[in-house]
Short mmCIF file of C-alpha atoms in Angstrom, two decimals:
data_model
loop_
_atom_site.label_atom_id
_atom_site.label_comp_id
_atom_site.label_asym_id
_atom_site.label_seq_id
_atom_site.Cartn_x
_atom_site.Cartn_y
_atom_site.Cartn_z
CA UNK A 1 0.00 -0.03 0.02
CA UNK A 2 2.75 2.32 1.08
CA UNK A 3 4.77 1.64 -2.09
CA UNK A 4 1.80 2.32 -4.29
CA UNK A 5 0.99 5.66 -2.67
CA UNK A 6 4.57 6.70 -3.03
CA UNK A 7 4.52 5.82 -6.74
CA UNK A 8 1.52 7.97 -7.40
CA UNK A 9 3.00 10.98 -5.67
CA UNK A 10 6.20 10.42 -7.65
CA UNK A 11 4.25 10.32 -10.90
CA UNK A 12 2.62 13.62 -10.08
CA UNK A 13 5.91 15.27 -9.33
CA UNK A 14 7.57 14.32 -12.51
CA UNK A 15 4.47 14.49 -14.66
CA UNK A 16 5.27 17.34 -17.11
CA UNK A 17 9.00 17.05 -17.19
CA UNK A 18 9.08 13.23 -17.45
CA UNK A 19 10.65 12.19 -20.75
CA UNK A 20 8.13 9.40 -21.38
CA UNK A 21 5.16 11.70 -20.68
CA UNK A 22 6.52 14.33 -23.03
CA UNK A 23 6.91 11.80 -25.80
CA UNK A 24 3.39 10.43 -25.26
CA UNK A 25 1.91 13.89 -25.34
CA UNK A 26 3.32 14.28 -28.84
CA UNK A 27 1.91 10.94 -29.88
CA UNK A 28 -1.45 11.88 -28.45
CA UNK A 29 -1.68 14.90 -30.64
CA UNK A 30 -0.65 12.97 -33.70
CA UNK A 31 -3.12 10.16 -33.10
CA UNK A 32 -5.99 12.51 -32.33
CA UNK A 33 -5.50 14.51 -35.52
CA UNK A 34 -5.38 11.36 -37.57
CA UNK A 35 -8.50 9.91 -35.86
CA UNK A 36 -10.34 13.13 -36.38
CA UNK A 37 -9.52 13.15 -40.07
CA UNK A 38 -10.63 9.58 -40.35
CA UNK A 39 -13.98 10.44 -38.63
CA UNK A 40 -14.60 13.36 -40.97
CA UNK A 41 -13.95 11.14 -43.95
CA UNK A 42 -16.28 8.46 -42.68
CA UNK A 43 -18.97 11.04 -42.26
CA UNK A 44 -18.51 12.34 -45.83
CA UNK A 45 -18.51 8.78 -47.09
CA UNK A 46 -21.81 8.01 -45.43
CA UNK A 47 -23.37 11.14 -46.94
CA UNK A 48 -22.09 10.08 -50.32
CA UNK A 49 -23.56 6.59 -49.87
CA UNK A 50 -26.95 8.01 -48.97
CA UNK A 51 -27.05 10.54 -51.78
CA UNK A 52 -25.82 8.01 -54.39
CA UNK A 53 -28.56 5.55 -53.30
CA UNK A 54 -31.07 8.32 -53.75
CA UNK A 55 -29.88 9.01 -57.25
CA UNK A 56 -30.08 5.38 -58.16
CA UNK A 57 -33.61 5.12 -56.74
CA UNK A 58 -34.51 8.21 -58.63
CA UNK A 59 -33.25 6.72 -61.91
CA UNK A 60 -35.05 3.44 -61.18
CA UNK A 61 -38.32 5.19 -60.44
CA UNK A 62 -38.63 7.13 -63.60
CA UNK A 63 -39.82 4.26 -65.71
CA UNK A 64 -39.46 5.96 -69.04
CA UNK A 65 -35.90 6.96 -69.63
CA UNK A 66 -36.47 10.39 -70.94
CA UNK A 67 -33.93 13.15 -71.34
CA UNK A 68 -35.30 15.32 -68.63
CA UNK A 69 -34.84 12.58 -66.06
CA UNK A 70 -31.22 12.00 -67.16
CA UNK A 71 -30.45 15.61 -66.86
CA UNK A 72 -31.85 15.76 -63.34
CA UNK A 73 -29.85 12.69 -62.44
CA UNK A 74 -26.69 14.25 -63.82
CA UNK A 75 -27.41 17.38 -61.78
CA UNK A 76 -27.70 15.31 -58.62
CA UNK A 77 -24.45 13.46 -59.38
CA UNK A 78 -22.68 16.79 -59.90
CA UNK A 79 -24.04 18.01 -56.63
CA UNK A 80 -22.52 15.07 -54.89
CA UNK A 81 -19.20 15.81 -56.55
CA UNK A 82 -19.21 19.44 -55.55
CA UNK A 83 -20.63 19.10 -52.02
CA UNK A 84 -19.10 15.90 -50.81
CA UNK A 85 -16.15 14.85 -52.93
CA UNK A 86 -14.64 18.34 -53.01
CA UNK A 87 -14.33 18.58 -49.18
CA UNK A 88 -13.08 14.98 -49.22
CA UNK A 89 -10.42 15.86 -51.76
CA UNK A 90 -9.40 18.76 -49.48
CA UNK A 91 -9.08 16.38 -46.54
CA UNK A 92 -7.01 13.99 -48.48
CA UNK A 93 -4.71 16.67 -49.90
CA UNK A 94 -1.12 15.78 -49.16
CA UNK A 95 -2.10 12.44 -47.60
CA UNK A 96 -1.33 9.12 -49.00
CA UNK A 97 -4.56 7.88 -50.69
CA UNK A 98 -4.38 4.38 -49.36
CA UNK A 99 -3.98 5.34 -45.79
CA UNK A 100 -7.57 6.54 -45.41
CA UNK A 101 -9.10 4.41 -48.13
CA UNK A 102 -10.97 2.26 -45.65
CA UNK A 103 -12.78 5.31 -44.39
CA UNK A 104 -14.37 6.21 -47.67
CA UNK A 105 -14.39 3.03 -49.75
CA UNK A 106 -18.12 2.38 -49.13
CA UNK A 107 -19.20 5.84 -50.36
CA UNK A 108 -16.86 5.69 -53.28
CA UNK A 109 -18.22 2.35 -54.46
CA UNK A 110 -21.83 3.46 -54.16
CA UNK A 111 -21.02 6.62 -56.07
CA UNK A 112 -19.34 4.66 -58.85
CA UNK A 113 -22.36 2.42 -59.01
CA UNK A 114 -24.60 5.52 -59.50
CA UNK A 115 -22.40 7.02 -62.13
CA UNK A 116 -22.06 3.76 -64.03
CA UNK A 117 -25.83 3.30 -63.96
CA UNK A 118 -26.34 6.85 -65.26
CA UNK A 119 -23.89 6.18 -68.12
CA UNK A 120 -25.65 2.96 -68.92
CA UNK A 121 -29.01 4.64 -69.20
CA UNK A 122 -27.54 7.46 -71.23
CA UNK A 123 -25.45 5.66 -73.75
CA UNK A 124 -25.67 1.93 -72.99
CA UNK A 125 -22.00 1.69 -72.31
CA UNK A 126 -19.59 1.33 -69.50
CA UNK A 127 -18.09 4.35 -67.80
CA UNK A 128 -14.31 4.13 -67.82
CA UNK A 129 -12.11 4.58 -64.79
CA UNK A 130 -10.58 7.58 -66.35
CA UNK A 131 -13.95 9.31 -66.69
CA UNK A 132 -14.73 8.63 -63.06
CA UNK A 133 -11.39 9.99 -62.00
CA UNK A 134 -11.69 13.11 -64.05
CA UNK A 135 -14.98 13.93 -62.40
CA UNK A 136 -13.39 13.64 -58.97
CA UNK A 137 -10.49 15.88 -59.78
CA UNK A 138 -10.97 19.46 -58.77
CA UNK A 139 -9.07 22.68 -59.39
CA UNK A 140 -8.73 24.86 -56.35
CA UNK A 141 -6.96 28.11 -55.92
CA UNK A 142 -3.46 27.49 -54.58
CA UNK A 143 -2.86 28.29 -50.96
CA UNK A 144 0.38 30.01 -51.77
CA UNK A 145 -0.14 33.68 -51.84
CA UNK A 146 2.70 34.23 -54.24
CA UNK A 147 1.41 32.36 -57.23
CA UNK A 148 -2.30 32.58 -57.85
CA UNK A 149 -2.24 29.55 -60.09
CA UNK A 150 -4.82 26.86 -59.55
CA UNK A 151 -3.74 23.51 -58.50
CA UNK A 152 -5.57 20.19 -58.78
CA UNK A 153 -6.63 18.00 -55.96
CA UNK A 154 -8.47 14.74 -56.33
CA UNK A 155 -10.11 11.84 -54.62
CA UNK A 156 -8.04 8.98 -55.97
CA UNK A 157 -10.09 6.09 -57.37
CA UNK A 158 -8.11 2.82 -57.06
CA UNK A 159 -8.88 0.45 -59.95
CA UNK A 160 -9.98 -2.24 -57.48
CA UNK A 161 -12.61 0.09 -56.00
CA UNK A 162 -13.80 0.97 -59.45
CA UNK A 163 -14.25 -2.72 -60.34
CA UNK A 164 -16.18 -3.33 -57.12
CA UNK A 165 -18.51 -0.41 -57.97
CA UNK A 166 -19.11 -1.94 -61.40
CA UNK A 167 -19.99 -5.21 -59.86
CA UNK A 168 -22.63 -3.47 -57.80
CA UNK A 169 -24.01 -1.92 -60.96
CA UNK A 170 -25.21 -5.34 -62.25
CA UNK A 171 -27.75 -5.63 -59.42
CA UNK A 172 -29.28 -2.32 -60.41
CA UNK A 173 -29.35 -3.40 -64.04
CA UNK A 174 -31.27 -6.52 -63.12
CA UNK A 175 -33.86 -4.41 -61.28
CA UNK A 176 -33.98 -2.07 -64.17
CA UNK A 177 -34.64 -4.86 -66.63
CA UNK A 178 -37.40 -6.38 -64.57
CA UNK A 179 -39.02 -2.96 -63.94
CA UNK A 180 -39.00 -2.04 -67.57
CA UNK A 181 -41.21 -4.97 -68.49
CA UNK A 182 -43.82 -3.47 -66.29
CA UNK A 183 -43.88 -0.33 -68.39
CA UNK A 184 -44.30 -2.40 -71.57
CA UNK A 185 -40.71 -2.32 -72.67
CA UNK A 186 -39.93 -5.73 -74.09
CA UNK A 187 -36.47 -5.01 -75.53
CA UNK A 188 -34.67 -3.87 -72.38
CA UNK A 189 -34.46 -7.29 -70.67
CA UNK A 190 -32.73 -8.72 -73.68
CA UNK A 191 -30.40 -5.80 -73.95
CA UNK A 192 -29.51 -6.00 -70.28
CA UNK A 193 -29.10 -9.73 -70.46
CA UNK A 194 -26.56 -9.39 -73.25
CA UNK A 195 -24.80 -6.68 -71.33
CA UNK A 196 -24.62 -8.69 -68.14
CA UNK A 197 -23.27 -11.63 -70.06
CA UNK A 198 -20.37 -9.50 -71.16
CA UNK A 199 -19.77 -8.21 -67.68
CA UNK A 200 -19.89 -11.65 -66.11
CA UNK A 201 -17.47 -12.92 -68.82
CA UNK A 202 -15.08 -10.05 -67.95
CA UNK A 203 -15.25 -10.63 -64.22
CA UNK A 204 -14.67 -14.36 -64.66
CA UNK A 205 -11.67 -13.85 -66.80
CA UNK A 206 -9.98 -11.99 -63.91
CA UNK A 207 -9.76 -15.04 -61.70
CA UNK A 208 -9.13 -14.75 -57.98
CA UNK A 209 -8.96 -11.10 -57.07
CA UNK A 210 -10.24 -10.65 -53.55
CA UNK A 211 -12.86 -12.19 -51.28
CA UNK A 212 -15.06 -9.08 -51.62
CA UNK A 213 -14.93 -9.36 -55.36
CA UNK A 214 -15.84 -13.08 -55.32
CA UNK A 215 -18.88 -12.40 -53.22
CA UNK A 216 -20.00 -9.72 -55.71
CA UNK A 217 -19.40 -11.97 -58.67
CA UNK A 218 -21.59 -14.69 -57.24
CA UNK A 219 -24.33 -12.07 -56.68
CA UNK A 220 -23.78 -11.00 -60.28
CA UNK A 221 -24.37 -14.56 -61.42
CA UNK A 222 -27.66 -14.65 -59.56
CA UNK A 223 -28.76 -11.35 -61.05
CA UNK A 224 -27.94 -12.59 -64.47
CA UNK A 225 -29.97 -15.75 -63.88
CA UNK A 226 -32.95 -13.67 -62.91
CA UNK A 227 -32.73 -11.64 -66.03
CA UNK A 228 -32.24 -14.77 -68.13
CA UNK A 229 -35.37 -16.25 -66.55
CA UNK A 230 -37.28 -13.06 -67.37
CA UNK A 231 -36.17 -13.18 -70.98
CA UNK A 232 -37.18 -16.79 -71.17
CA UNK A 233 -40.61 -16.06 -69.80
CA UNK A 234 -41.04 -13.23 -72.21
CA UNK A 235 -40.11 -15.43 -75.15
CA UNK A 236 -42.43 -18.26 -74.10
CA UNK A 237 -45.40 -16.43 -72.78
CA UNK A 238 -44.98 -12.92 -74.06
CA UNK A 239 -47.38 -13.58 -76.90
CA UNK A 240 -49.96 -15.27 -74.64
CA UNK A 241 -50.34 -13.03 -71.64
CA UNK A 242 -51.55 -9.44 -71.83
CA UNK A 243 -48.93 -6.91 -70.81
CA UNK A 244 -50.57 -5.83 -67.60
CA UNK A 245 -50.55 -9.38 -66.37
CA UNK A 246 -46.89 -9.91 -67.30
CA UNK A 247 -46.14 -7.14 -64.87
CA UNK A 248 -47.55 -9.26 -62.08
CA UNK A 249 -45.47 -12.26 -63.15
CA UNK A 250 -42.34 -10.23 -62.82
CA UNK A 251 -43.31 -8.45 -59.65
CA UNK A 252 -42.96 -11.74 -57.72
CA UNK A 253 -39.57 -12.38 -59.19
CA UNK A 254 -38.37 -8.95 -58.18
CA UNK A 255 -39.56 -9.18 -54.65
CA UNK A 256 -37.72 -12.38 -53.98
CA UNK A 257 -34.59 -10.92 -55.47
CA UNK A 258 -34.75 -7.95 -53.07
CA UNK A 259 -35.01 -10.30 -50.16
CA UNK A 260 -32.10 -12.38 -51.29
CA UNK A 261 -29.85 -9.48 -51.78
CA UNK A 262 -30.65 -8.19 -48.34
CA UNK A 263 -29.58 -11.55 -46.94
CA UNK A 264 -26.32 -11.31 -48.81
CA UNK A 265 -25.64 -7.84 -47.61
CA UNK A 266 -25.78 -8.99 -43.98
CA UNK B 1 -29.76 16.77 -77.32
CA UNK B 2 -28.14 15.98 -80.63
CA UNK B 3 -25.06 14.69 -78.97
CA UNK B 4 -27.11 12.51 -76.74
CA UNK B 5 -29.00 10.84 -79.50
CA UNK B 6 -25.73 10.25 -81.28
CA UNK B 7 -24.30 8.64 -78.21
CA UNK B 8 -27.33 6.44 -77.89
CA UNK B 9 -26.60 5.00 -81.28
CA UNK B 10 -23.33 3.61 -80.04
CA UNK B 11 -23.60 0.21 -81.55
CA UNK B 12 -23.46 -3.20 -79.95
CA UNK B 13 -19.95 -3.78 -81.20
CA UNK B 14 -18.52 -0.62 -79.79
CA UNK B 15 -20.16 -1.25 -76.43
CA UNK B 16 -18.69 -4.69 -76.10
CA UNK B 17 -15.24 -3.43 -77.05
CA UNK B 18 -15.52 -0.84 -74.32
CA UNK B 19 -16.35 -3.49 -71.78
CA UNK B 20 -13.49 -5.67 -73.00
CA UNK B 21 -11.10 -2.71 -72.65
CA UNK B 22 -12.15 -1.97 -69.14
CA UNK B 23 -11.53 -5.53 -68.08
CA UNK B 24 -8.28 -5.79 -69.97
CA UNK B 25 -6.99 -2.61 -68.31
CA UNK B 26 -7.89 -3.97 -64.90
CA UNK B 27 -6.34 -7.32 -65.62
CA UNK B 28 -3.07 -5.58 -66.49
CA UNK B 29 -3.19 -3.50 -63.36
CA UNK B 30 -4.01 -6.52 -61.23
CA UNK B 31 -1.14 -8.65 -62.59
CA UNK B 32 1.30 -5.91 -61.95
CA UNK B 33 0.05 -5.54 -58.40
CA UNK B 34 0.40 -9.31 -57.86
CA UNK B 35 3.98 -9.22 -59.05
CA UNK B 36 4.86 -6.32 -56.84
CA UNK B 37 3.21 -8.00 -53.87
CA UNK B 38 5.23 -11.17 -54.49
CA UNK B 39 8.45 -9.18 -54.50
CA UNK B 40 7.52 -7.39 -51.30
CA UNK B 41 6.59 -10.56 -49.61
CA UNK B 42 9.95 -12.17 -50.29
CA UNK B 43 11.77 -9.21 -48.83
CA UNK B 44 9.52 -9.17 -45.86
CA UNK B 45 10.23 -12.87 -45.26
CA UNK B 46 13.93 -12.07 -44.95
CA UNK B 47 13.19 -9.23 -42.58
CA UNK B 48 11.09 -11.48 -40.34
CA UNK B 49 13.92 -14.04 -40.33
CA UNK B 50 16.33 -11.37 -39.13
CA UNK B 51 13.89 -10.31 -36.47
CA UNK B 52 13.57 -13.86 -35.22
CA UNK B 53 17.36 -14.18 -35.02
CA UNK B 54 17.69 -11.02 -32.92
CA UNK B 55 14.89 -12.23 -30.72
CA UNK B 56 16.70 -15.57 -30.27
CA UNK B 57 19.85 -13.78 -29.17
CA UNK B 58 17.97 -11.60 -26.72
CA UNK B 59 16.35 -14.64 -25.10
CA UNK B 60 19.63 -15.24 -23.27
CA UNK B 61 18.90 -12.38 -20.85
CA UNK B 62 16.24 -14.61 -19.25
CA UNK B 63 18.81 -17.23 -18.36
CA UNK B 64 20.51 -17.48 -15.05
CA UNK B 65 23.79 -15.80 -15.97
CA UNK B 66 22.22 -13.67 -18.69
CA UNK B 67 21.35 -10.90 -16.37
CA UNK B 68 24.99 -10.06 -15.84
CA UNK B 69 25.96 -10.17 -19.47
CA UNK B 70 23.32 -7.88 -20.83
CA UNK B 71 25.85 -5.51 -22.45
CA UNK B 72 27.51 -8.34 -24.34
CA UNK B 73 24.22 -9.83 -25.45
CA UNK B 74 23.09 -6.49 -26.84
CA UNK B 75 26.35 -6.10 -28.64
CA UNK B 76 25.77 -9.44 -30.38
CA UNK B 77 22.60 -8.12 -32.01
CA UNK B 78 24.36 -5.25 -33.74
CA UNK B 79 25.30 -7.11 -36.95
CA UNK B 80 21.70 -8.30 -37.26
CA UNK B 81 20.44 -4.73 -37.15
CA UNK B 82 22.89 -3.94 -39.89
CA UNK B 83 21.24 -6.67 -41.96
CA UNK B 84 17.75 -5.36 -41.07
CA UNK B 85 18.78 -1.85 -42.24
CA UNK B 86 19.91 -3.28 -45.59
CA UNK B 87 16.66 -5.22 -45.90
CA UNK B 88 14.58 -2.17 -45.22
CA UNK B 89 16.59 -0.39 -47.82
CA UNK B 90 15.72 -3.08 -50.28
CA UNK B 91 12.07 -3.12 -49.28
CA UNK B 92 11.75 0.67 -49.62
CA UNK B 93 13.22 0.50 -53.10
CA UNK B 94 10.47 -1.89 -54.09
CA UNK B 95 7.50 0.09 -52.76
CA UNK B 96 6.44 2.74 -55.19
CA UNK B 97 6.48 6.30 -53.96
CA UNK B 98 3.36 7.33 -52.03
CA UNK B 99 2.00 3.86 -51.89
CA UNK B 100 3.29 2.86 -48.44
CA UNK B 101 -0.15 2.14 -47.07
CA UNK B 102 -1.26 0.15 -50.09
CA UNK B 103 1.07 -2.65 -48.99
CA UNK B 104 1.42 -1.72 -45.33
CA UNK B 105 -0.19 -5.00 -44.18
CA UNK B 106 2.68 -7.00 -45.58
CA UNK B 107 5.41 -5.60 -43.34
CA UNK B 108 3.61 -4.21 -40.33
CA UNK B 109 4.24 -7.25 -38.22
CA UNK B 110 7.90 -7.36 -39.04
CA UNK B 111 8.10 -3.61 -38.31
CA UNK B 112 6.37 -4.05 -34.94
CA UNK B 113 8.64 -6.82 -33.93
CA UNK B 114 11.76 -4.91 -34.89
CA UNK B 115 10.48 -1.85 -33.12
CA UNK B 116 9.98 -4.02 -30.06
CA UNK B 117 13.50 -5.42 -30.32
CA UNK B 118 15.07 -1.97 -30.64
CA UNK B 119 13.06 -0.77 -27.63
CA UNK B 120 14.13 -3.70 -25.53
CA UNK B 121 17.78 -3.38 -26.43
CA UNK B 122 17.67 0.31 -25.62
CA UNK B 123 16.09 -0.37 -22.34
CA UNK B 124 18.58 -3.10 -21.42
CA UNK B 125 21.47 -0.78 -22.31
CA UNK B 126 20.29 2.52 -20.89
CA UNK B 127 17.09 1.77 -18.93
CA UNK B 128 15.35 4.44 -20.97
CA UNK B 129 12.50 4.47 -23.37
CA UNK B 130 13.68 4.37 -26.94
CA UNK B 131 12.48 7.39 -28.87
CA UNK B 132 10.85 7.16 -32.27
CA UNK B 133 13.84 8.83 -33.80
CA UNK B 134 16.24 6.23 -32.30
CA UNK B 135 14.11 3.37 -33.46
CA UNK B 136 13.92 4.82 -36.98
CA UNK B 137 17.66 5.25 -37.03
CA UNK B 138 18.29 1.75 -35.77
CA UNK B 139 16.09 0.24 -38.43
CA UNK B 140 17.23 2.55 -41.19
CA UNK B 141 13.73 3.87 -41.93
CA UNK B 142 12.50 7.44 -42.19
CA UNK B 143 10.86 9.22 -39.39
CA UNK B 144 8.16 11.12 -41.23
CA UNK B 145 5.71 10.02 -43.81
CA UNK B 146 6.84 12.55 -46.39
CA UNK B 147 10.40 11.48 -46.40
CA UNK B 148 10.00 8.03 -47.72
CA UNK B 149 9.70 4.61 -46.21
CA UNK B 150 8.75 5.43 -42.67
CA UNK B 151 7.57 3.83 -39.47
CA UNK B 152 3.97 4.16 -38.71
CA UNK B 153 3.28 5.55 -35.21
CA UNK B 154 0.93 2.62 -34.40
CA UNK B 155 3.65 0.11 -35.18
CA UNK B 156 6.12 1.85 -32.95
CA UNK B 157 3.62 1.96 -30.09
CA UNK B 158 2.69 -1.67 -30.49
CA UNK B 159 6.40 -2.46 -30.35
CA UNK B 160 6.59 -0.63 -26.97
CA UNK B 161 3.69 -2.69 -25.70
CA UNK B 162 5.40 -5.89 -26.74
CA UNK B 163 8.46 -4.74 -24.83
CA UNK B 164 6.33 -4.28 -21.69
CA UNK B 165 5.33 -7.96 -21.84
CA UNK B 166 8.86 -9.06 -22.33
CA UNK B 167 10.04 -6.87 -19.38
CA UNK B 168 7.44 -8.37 -17.05
CA UNK B 169 8.82 -11.74 -17.94
CA UNK B 170 12.33 -10.49 -17.35
CA UNK B 171 11.36 -9.23 -13.94
CA UNK B 172 10.33 -12.70 -12.90
CA UNK B 173 13.40 -14.32 -14.32
CA UNK B 174 15.68 -11.75 -12.74
CA UNK B 175 14.39 -12.75 -9.30
CA UNK B 176 15.05 -16.36 -10.11
CA UNK B 177 18.60 -15.39 -11.13
CA UNK B 178 19.05 -13.59 -7.83
CA UNK B 179 19.00 -10.09 -9.19
CA UNK B 180 16.51 -8.22 -6.93
CA UNK B 181 17.39 -4.80 -8.18
CA UNK B 182 16.19 -5.14 -11.75
CA UNK B 183 12.49 -5.84 -10.97
CA UNK B 184 12.26 -2.61 -9.06
CA UNK B 185 13.52 -0.63 -12.00
CA UNK B 186 11.28 -2.54 -14.41
CA UNK B 187 8.24 -1.90 -12.25
CA UNK B 188 8.89 1.85 -12.28
CA UNK B 189 9.53 1.88 -15.96
CA UNK B 190 6.38 -0.12 -16.89
CA UNK B 191 4.32 2.07 -14.62
CA UNK B 192 5.58 5.19 -16.47
CA UNK B 193 4.85 3.54 -19.77
CA UNK B 194 1.32 2.78 -18.60
CA UNK B 195 0.88 6.47 -17.62
CA UNK B 196 2.06 7.44 -21.02
CA UNK B 197 -0.33 5.14 -22.85
CA UNK B 198 -3.14 6.43 -20.70
CA UNK B 199 -2.63 9.85 -22.27
CA UNK B 200 -3.60 8.49 -25.69
CA UNK B 201 -7.15 8.41 -26.90
CA UNK B 202 -7.26 5.07 -28.59
CA UNK B 203 -9.77 3.84 -31.02
CA UNK B 204 -11.03 0.31 -31.06
CA UNK B 205 -8.27 -1.06 -33.17
CA UNK B 206 -5.22 -3.31 -32.97
CA UNK B 207 -3.30 -0.87 -30.87
CA UNK B 208 -6.11 -0.59 -28.35
CA UNK B 209 -6.36 -4.38 -28.04
CA UNK B 210 -2.63 -4.59 -27.42
CA UNK B 211 -2.82 -1.82 -24.90
CA UNK B 212 -5.54 -3.64 -22.97
CA UNK B 213 -2.91 -6.30 -22.16
CA UNK B 214 -0.58 -3.79 -20.59
CA UNK B 215 -2.38 -3.76 -17.28
CA UNK B 216 -1.65 -7.44 -16.87
CA UNK B 217 2.07 -6.88 -17.44
CA UNK B 218 1.98 -4.08 -14.92
CA UNK B 219 0.15 -6.29 -12.42
CA UNK B 220 2.74 -9.03 -12.90
CA UNK B 221 5.70 -6.79 -12.10
CA UNK B 222 3.91 -5.21 -9.13
CA UNK B 223 3.36 -8.70 -7.76
CA UNK B 224 7.06 -9.41 -8.12
CA UNK B 225 7.89 -6.17 -6.26
CA UNK B 226 5.39 -7.11 -3.59
CA UNK B 227 6.89 -10.60 -3.13
CA UNK B 228 10.31 -9.08 -2.74
CA UNK B 229 9.05 -6.39 -0.30
CA UNK B 230 7.31 -8.62 2.17
CA UNK B 231 10.32 -10.90 2.36
CA UNK B 232 12.64 -8.05 2.98
CA UNK B 233 14.53 -8.80 -0.21
CA UNK B 234 13.85 -5.36 -1.63
CA UNK B 235 17.16 -3.54 -2.08
CA UNK B 236 17.40 -0.35 -0.17
CA UNK B 237 16.65 2.88 -1.96
CA UNK B 238 19.59 4.56 -3.49
CA UNK B 239 21.46 1.44 -4.43
#
């Protein structure tokens, strides 16, 4: 007991001047600032996830893919870039991109999914990594007072994150194909089906990339199967059943698919 | 509007070529990354081997007569650190600039272990806490992130925590070897270390998990001090 008491008083005496304490005070500052930055990035990433999901839902909802809707969607995507990715790029300025990648990977993937879906609706093609990266590169006034030149900052998009975002896109395409039948569009499922075939072929050619990727590829296979089943039904029964009843046939397919995906997400 | 309708006409062929390009690009990137990882792994394996060798040498301090020959034992490890510095040099030449954290997982355990060994040796020699600068110099890595291949703060701190465990073991073995002075010093040192770590606001990560073990190390050395005290074996203050 006595020894313990003595130790405490000793600690208090040497507190500020103790070498070890001084060292750890430095470490405390460094750790805190890093954790704070991490938290801010996580927050931005969550906002990006939510906004991107909203854009995707918006694009899914508008059954007819008209120009007005696409323009609105583009506007929303640009808003995300300006309001969320710009502050993120500022946070990451001068940092090593991979150090904080884990903080914002979820948001980035969801955003890529939204952008890729937008590009698919607009031109039926795949957005390239370069296009995504260009959108996330910003010019800001240089902080140096001497030269007023602008410098560029960016949120770096690692190719692996881009691929994971694309894998997510396939789930949206499946939903889109099934929905479109409801609005009387009989071509879209076939188009999507061909497109997904190409995507799956591409993903399978990569081989073992990462566990996360494997999980997404197996989801992709399921999505493709659903679209294939839809195309099959259309072919067989399309001529027999009136359109408004076809819609009911596909509704049930879609509901089960939502449930399954939720299970997978957990 | 016009442009859009033109884009929409992008034919089937063009679209599939685009997809093929995307995957081909990624495939290329992915293969390069695999090769790089393989190279890094082989260097890290060598580093881990060196770390194990140093650790083996340092194990001697736990033996009966090791307590007295601490200085000699520490001297024996110097050539190994020379090797480690060379291996870090090699490793840093393989890691592309600004991509330290992309491959950090590969070498962080080796780095933690070497940080632990440098801290232990410094303590055995001088009974002081090794500073981050000293560790960086001993291992031949840079201190700050901007300067090149550096030592992550977390890895350095985890190394210190590993040292605390090793010291609590040493306290027990010192008593067995008849050295009653060392446990007292170790107890004070580990207590100071604990105070230091308490200043940090830790997140729920690997460092925090490792820190949670520190209290057991502290408890262990306090028990040793207690055992010595009640038997009157505690050396008088000032010796």
